[in-house]
């Protein structure tokens, strides 16, 4: 019998004296492009950034870029990266998989392997070195160095053929994030978790991580973050907490102190120490974008965030937002909370305004020129993310609609 426990917590966004020196941003032309899909750290503490145009590897203070010229599949996008215990790297790419021990890549596509001609978007390595990779619409594959095996809705109990994320836990179970539930492969047995038979609030799963205490943390594409301790399900979202947590979560990792770091779509980066949530946004720290697709932590404790606007590194603590530009509900519009209209600050200039629900749905978009008073009466009561982009600046803040 499922047991759902809602956690009531307070989001605290008041930070300590963060230093700009705690932050670093890498983007084009140091990286192949500003659009970063994934970030991982290998066994030698090198940072790998999967981009829309190949992969970049940080070797000391130098970045090396690799593309189809070095053996990547012809579509050149890198969506996910994983490493075996022997240091072998596997890259999930548009059109296939790529692997390397150094800088020369071997690619597997439909032309030289029994796999579909689709995007490969997730990857994980078993303790015996077997590689598992997930696709956009063609299910799951495994490869032991010789044989490929296909797992899909036609030949297994897997609940969807789009595999957003893959994670092995310490017992060797493979946790599979799909568009229709959380699947677990325990050798040859399948376990299926969906909203109807578990405490999951949403069936679209984006990623899974095992926490320091062995619990499974589940990122959902609309239901927030979920902790599963093997018996009980604990949901962290804007409904269960009564706070403005973003429900569209992308990736979660834990640092050496057990602090949780959570990437989100349009909500920036969150941290959680077991009682306090802190939100990092472009308006309260040097994070370059409100979307964080992937998070990784290197051996020095630096947190690396893959965003659509570059790769960001942060070496500070969980409450390291700037106290002189603390997250402010009326940062570029007022009033907040609001009922029927908001007025933009005269300092923001002209630009494009967008309003999203906390599940990532765009509900309003408009070009703003001279009229700074905007009618929001059509919005339902609740919390929203407001973004405003100009030629020179990007603004983002939460809106509380009465």
Short mmCIF file of N, CA, C and O in Angstrom, two decimals, residues 92 287 339:
data_model
loop_
_atom_site.label_atom_id
_atom_site.label_comp_id
_atom_site.label_asym_id
_atom_site.label_seq_id
_atom_site.Cartn_x
_atom_site.Cartn_y
_atom_site.Cartn_z
N UNK A 92 25.82 9.80 -25.00
CA UNK A 92 24.56 9.63 -25.70
C UNK A 92 24.38 10.81 -26.64
O UNK A 92 24.33 11.96 -26.21
N UNK A 287 24.38 33.08 -11.92
CA UNK A 287 23.85 32.00 -12.73
C UNK A 287 23.32 32.58 -14.04
O UNK A 287 22.52 33.52 -14.02
N UNK A 339 -3.33 41.25 -8.25
CA UNK A 339 -4.66 40.72 -8.54
C UNK A 339 -5.01 40.81 -10.03
O UNK A 339 -5.25 39.81 -10.68
#
